[in-house]
Short mmCIF file of C-alpha atoms in Angstrom, two decimals:
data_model
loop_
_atom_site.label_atom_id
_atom_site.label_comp_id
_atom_site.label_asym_id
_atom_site.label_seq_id
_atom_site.Cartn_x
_atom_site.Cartn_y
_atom_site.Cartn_z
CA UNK A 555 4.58 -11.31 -0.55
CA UNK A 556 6.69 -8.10 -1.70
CA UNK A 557 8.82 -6.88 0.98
CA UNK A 558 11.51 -4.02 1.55
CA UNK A 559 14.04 -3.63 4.14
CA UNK A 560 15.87 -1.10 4.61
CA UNK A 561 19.38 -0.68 6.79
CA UNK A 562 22.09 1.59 7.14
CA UNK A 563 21.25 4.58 8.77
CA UNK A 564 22.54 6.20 11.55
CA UNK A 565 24.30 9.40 12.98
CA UNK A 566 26.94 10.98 10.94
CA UNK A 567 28.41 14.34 10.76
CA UNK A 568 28.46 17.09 8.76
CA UNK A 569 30.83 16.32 5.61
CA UNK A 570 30.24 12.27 6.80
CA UNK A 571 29.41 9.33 4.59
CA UNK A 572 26.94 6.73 4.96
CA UNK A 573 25.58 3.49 2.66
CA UNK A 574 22.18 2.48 2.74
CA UNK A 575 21.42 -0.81 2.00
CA UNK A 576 17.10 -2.29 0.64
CA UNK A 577 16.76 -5.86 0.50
CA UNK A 578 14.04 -6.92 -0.90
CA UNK A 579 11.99 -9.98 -2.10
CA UNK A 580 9.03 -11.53 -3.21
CA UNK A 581 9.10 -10.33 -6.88
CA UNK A 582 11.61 -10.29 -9.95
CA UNK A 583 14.28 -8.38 -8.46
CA UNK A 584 15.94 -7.05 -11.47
CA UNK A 585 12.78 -6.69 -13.60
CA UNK A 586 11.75 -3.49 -11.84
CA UNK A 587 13.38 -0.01 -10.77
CA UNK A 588 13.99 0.80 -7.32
CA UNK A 589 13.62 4.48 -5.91
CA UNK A 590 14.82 5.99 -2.73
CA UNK A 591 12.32 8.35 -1.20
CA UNK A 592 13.19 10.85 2.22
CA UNK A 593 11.10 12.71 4.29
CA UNK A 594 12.78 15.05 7.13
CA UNK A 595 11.19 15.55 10.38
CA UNK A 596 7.85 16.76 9.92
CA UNK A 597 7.91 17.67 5.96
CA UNK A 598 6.66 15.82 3.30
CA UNK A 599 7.81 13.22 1.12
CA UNK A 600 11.35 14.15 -1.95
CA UNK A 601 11.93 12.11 -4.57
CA UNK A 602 16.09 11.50 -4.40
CA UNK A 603 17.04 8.78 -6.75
CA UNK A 604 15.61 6.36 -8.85
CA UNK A 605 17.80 3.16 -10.69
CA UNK A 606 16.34 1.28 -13.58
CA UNK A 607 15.75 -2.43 -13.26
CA UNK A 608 17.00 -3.63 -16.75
CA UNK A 609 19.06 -0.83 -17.61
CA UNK A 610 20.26 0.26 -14.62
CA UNK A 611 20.49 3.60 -15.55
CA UNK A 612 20.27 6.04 -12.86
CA UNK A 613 18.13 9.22 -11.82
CA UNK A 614 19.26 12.13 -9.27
CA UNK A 615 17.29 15.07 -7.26
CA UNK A 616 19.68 18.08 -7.75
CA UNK A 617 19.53 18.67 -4.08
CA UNK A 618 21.41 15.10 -4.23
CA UNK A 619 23.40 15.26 -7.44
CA UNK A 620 26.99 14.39 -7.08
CA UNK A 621 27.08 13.48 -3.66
CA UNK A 622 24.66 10.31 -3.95
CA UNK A 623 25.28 7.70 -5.92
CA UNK A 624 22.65 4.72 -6.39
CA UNK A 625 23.67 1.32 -7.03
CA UNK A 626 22.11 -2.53 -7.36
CA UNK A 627 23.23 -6.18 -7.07
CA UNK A 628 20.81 -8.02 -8.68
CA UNK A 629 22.28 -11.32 -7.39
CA UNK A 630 21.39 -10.17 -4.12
CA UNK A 631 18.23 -8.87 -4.75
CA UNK A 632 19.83 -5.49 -2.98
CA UNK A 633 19.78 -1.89 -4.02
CA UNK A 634 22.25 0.77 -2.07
CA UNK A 635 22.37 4.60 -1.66
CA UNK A 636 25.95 6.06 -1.33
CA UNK A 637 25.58 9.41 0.91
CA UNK A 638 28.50 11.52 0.56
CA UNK A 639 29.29 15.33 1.85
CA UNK A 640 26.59 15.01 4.00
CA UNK A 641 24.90 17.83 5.05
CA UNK A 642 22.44 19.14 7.47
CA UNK A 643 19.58 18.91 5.26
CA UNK A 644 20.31 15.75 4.74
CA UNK A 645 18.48 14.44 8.02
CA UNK A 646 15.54 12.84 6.72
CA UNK A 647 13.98 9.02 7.16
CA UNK A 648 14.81 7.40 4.12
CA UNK A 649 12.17 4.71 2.17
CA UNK A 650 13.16 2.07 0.06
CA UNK A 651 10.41 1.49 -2.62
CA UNK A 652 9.66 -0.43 -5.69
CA UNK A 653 8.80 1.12 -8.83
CA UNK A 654 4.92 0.31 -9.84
CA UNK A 655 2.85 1.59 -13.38
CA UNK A 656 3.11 4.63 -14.27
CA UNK A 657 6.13 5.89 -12.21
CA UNK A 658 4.37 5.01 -8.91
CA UNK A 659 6.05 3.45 -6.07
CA UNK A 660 3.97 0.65 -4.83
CA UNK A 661 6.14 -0.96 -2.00
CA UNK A 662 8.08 0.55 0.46
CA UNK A 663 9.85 -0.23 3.31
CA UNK A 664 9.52 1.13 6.98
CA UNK A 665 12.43 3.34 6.20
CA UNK A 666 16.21 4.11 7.72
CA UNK A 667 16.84 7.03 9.79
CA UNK A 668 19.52 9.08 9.09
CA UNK A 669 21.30 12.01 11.04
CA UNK A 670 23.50 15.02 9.99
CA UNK A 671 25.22 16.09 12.51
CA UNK A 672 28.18 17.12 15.39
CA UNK B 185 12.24 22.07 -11.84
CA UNK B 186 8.58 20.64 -12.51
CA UNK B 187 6.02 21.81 -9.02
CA UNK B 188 3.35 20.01 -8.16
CA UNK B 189 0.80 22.28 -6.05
CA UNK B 190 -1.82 20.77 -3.50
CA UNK B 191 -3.62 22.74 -1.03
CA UNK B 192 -1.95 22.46 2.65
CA UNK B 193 -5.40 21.09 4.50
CA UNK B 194 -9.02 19.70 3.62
CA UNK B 195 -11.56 19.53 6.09
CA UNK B 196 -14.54 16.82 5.62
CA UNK B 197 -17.22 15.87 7.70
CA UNK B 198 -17.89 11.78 8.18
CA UNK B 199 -19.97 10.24 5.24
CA UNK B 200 -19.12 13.01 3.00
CA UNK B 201 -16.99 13.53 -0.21
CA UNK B 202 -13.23 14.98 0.18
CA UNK B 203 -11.35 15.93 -3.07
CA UNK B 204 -7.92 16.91 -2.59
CA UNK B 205 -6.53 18.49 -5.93
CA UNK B 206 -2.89 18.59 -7.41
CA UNK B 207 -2.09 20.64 -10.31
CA UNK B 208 1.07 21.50 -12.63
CA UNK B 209 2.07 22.41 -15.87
CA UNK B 210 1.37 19.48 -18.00
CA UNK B 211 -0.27 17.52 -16.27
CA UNK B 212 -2.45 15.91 -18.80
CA UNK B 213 0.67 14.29 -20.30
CA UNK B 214 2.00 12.79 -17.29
CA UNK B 215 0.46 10.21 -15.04
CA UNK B 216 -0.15 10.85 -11.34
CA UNK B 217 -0.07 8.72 -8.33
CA UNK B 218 -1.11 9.23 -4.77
CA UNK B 219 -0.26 8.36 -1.64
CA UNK B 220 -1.79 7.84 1.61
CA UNK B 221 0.29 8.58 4.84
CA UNK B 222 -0.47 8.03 8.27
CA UNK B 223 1.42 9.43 11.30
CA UNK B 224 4.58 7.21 12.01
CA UNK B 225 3.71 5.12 8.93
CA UNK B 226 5.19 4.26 5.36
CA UNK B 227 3.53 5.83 2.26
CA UNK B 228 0.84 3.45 0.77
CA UNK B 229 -0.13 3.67 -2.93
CA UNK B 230 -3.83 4.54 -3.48
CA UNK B 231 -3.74 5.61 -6.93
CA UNK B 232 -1.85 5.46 -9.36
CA UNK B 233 -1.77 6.15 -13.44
CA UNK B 234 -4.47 8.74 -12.95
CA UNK B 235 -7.41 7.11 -12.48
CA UNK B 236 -6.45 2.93 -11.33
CA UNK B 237 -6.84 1.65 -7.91
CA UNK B 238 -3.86 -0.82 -6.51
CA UNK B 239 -5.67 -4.11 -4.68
CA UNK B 240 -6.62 -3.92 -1.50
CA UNK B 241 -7.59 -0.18 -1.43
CA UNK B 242 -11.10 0.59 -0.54
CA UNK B 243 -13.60 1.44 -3.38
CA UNK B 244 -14.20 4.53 -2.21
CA UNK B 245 -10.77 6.01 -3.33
CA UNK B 246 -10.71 7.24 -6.79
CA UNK B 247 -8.82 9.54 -8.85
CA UNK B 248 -10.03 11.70 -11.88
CA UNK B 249 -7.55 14.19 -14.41
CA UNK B 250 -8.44 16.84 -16.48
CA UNK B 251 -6.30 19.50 -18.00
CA UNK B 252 -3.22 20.73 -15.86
CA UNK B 253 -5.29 19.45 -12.38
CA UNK B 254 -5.57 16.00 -11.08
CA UNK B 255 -8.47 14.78 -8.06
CA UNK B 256 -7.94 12.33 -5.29
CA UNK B 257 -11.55 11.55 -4.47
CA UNK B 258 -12.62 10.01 -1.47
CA UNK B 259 -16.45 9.06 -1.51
CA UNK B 260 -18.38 7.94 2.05
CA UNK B 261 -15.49 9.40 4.00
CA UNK B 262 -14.52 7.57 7.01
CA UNK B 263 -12.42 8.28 10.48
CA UNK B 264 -9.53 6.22 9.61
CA UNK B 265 -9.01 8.04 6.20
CA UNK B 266 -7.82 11.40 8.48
CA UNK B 267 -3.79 11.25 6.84
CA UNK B 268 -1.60 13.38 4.81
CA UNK B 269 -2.03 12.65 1.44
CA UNK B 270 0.69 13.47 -2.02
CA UNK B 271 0.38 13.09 -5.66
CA UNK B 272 3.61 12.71 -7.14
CA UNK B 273 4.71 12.08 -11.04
CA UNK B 274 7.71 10.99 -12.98
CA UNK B 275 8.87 13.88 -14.90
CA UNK B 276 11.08 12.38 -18.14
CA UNK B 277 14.25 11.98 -15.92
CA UNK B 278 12.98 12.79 -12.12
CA UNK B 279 10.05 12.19 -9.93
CA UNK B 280 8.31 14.86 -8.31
CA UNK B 281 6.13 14.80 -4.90
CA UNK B 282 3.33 17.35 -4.07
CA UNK B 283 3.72 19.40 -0.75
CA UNK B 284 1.07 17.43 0.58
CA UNK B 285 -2.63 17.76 2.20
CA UNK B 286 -3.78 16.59 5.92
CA UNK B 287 -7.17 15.51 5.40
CA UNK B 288 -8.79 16.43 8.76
CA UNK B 289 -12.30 14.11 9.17
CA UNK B 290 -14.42 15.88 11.62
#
């Protein structure tokens, strides 16, 4: 059984950082790409970051771009999110979700709650 | 950046057909995926490369493409299918979500 876990969130402030850790299991870790996926209070779902499985190369929103950075330990079946110069608009429940066909995501977790703010 | 446009709300009465619609430029040459969401719930995969149907998801979810304007179809509509629902599609280098549409069942 696929399954995603994600951890890390919490209450930061403005200019904060924060890691997000998704475990996950039940399939070929480092065959497949991992994307993170947020969703602030009440809005719908942004894209933020996407890291190949193979390759490992990595993908960016702009609204993320140089402040993120995505990451993977295959040997612990793990993917992270690096938050940096966080930011108000930043607030959002964060998913954890593993690439399907086609550029879908067709696993995700119950997602980490994170908090910009003073 | 690449928009993906879906209309805010559909209304459908019990039994009936809903089609919720997502369009953008292009559209024909990328595949779409949707998403069903349910208040205080994760995202489930309903759909995805235009038109295939993940295990586990009802028969009466379907998907159809043509030109810049893809379909989420959802024949015999039922009670428990009321949710917000998003297309989204990897654009070359980025993946893009729709705004979103609250099916209302009533």
């Amino acid at each position: 059984e696929v399954q995603v876990l994600e951890s890390g969130g919490g209450l930061v402030q403005p200019g904060g950082s924060l890691r997000l850790s998704c475990a996950a299991s039940g399939f070929t870790f480092r065959s497949y790409a991992m994307t993170w996926v947020r969703q602030a209070p009440g809005k719908g779902l942004e894209w933020v970051s996407t890291i190949g499985g193979s390759d490992g190369k990595t993908y960016y929103a702009a609204s993320v771009k140089g402040r993120f950075t995505i990451s993977r330990d295959n040997s612990k079946n793990t993917v992270y999110l690096q938050m940096n110069s966080l930011r108000g608009e930043d607030t959002a429940l964060y998913y954890c979700a593993k690439d399907g066909p086609g550029g879908s995501c067709d696993y995700w977790g119950q997602g980490t709650l994170v908090t910009v703010s003073s | 950046s690449y928009d993906l446009t879906q209309p805010p709300s559909v209304s459908v009465s019990p039994g009936q057909t809903a089609t919720i619609t997502c369009s953008g430029n292009d559209l024909g040459y990328k595949y779409v995926c949707w998403y069903q969401q349910k208040p205080g719930q994760s995202p489930v995969l309903v759909i995805y490369q235009d038109t295939n149907r993940p295990s586990g998801i009802p028969e009466r979810f379907s998907g159809s493409k043509s030109g810049n304007t893809a379909t989420l179809i959802i024949t015999g509509t039922q009670a428990m299918d009321e949710a917000d629902y998003y297309c989204q599609v990897w654009d070359g280098s980025t993946g893009v979500f729709g705004g979103g549409t609250k099916l209302t069942v009533l």
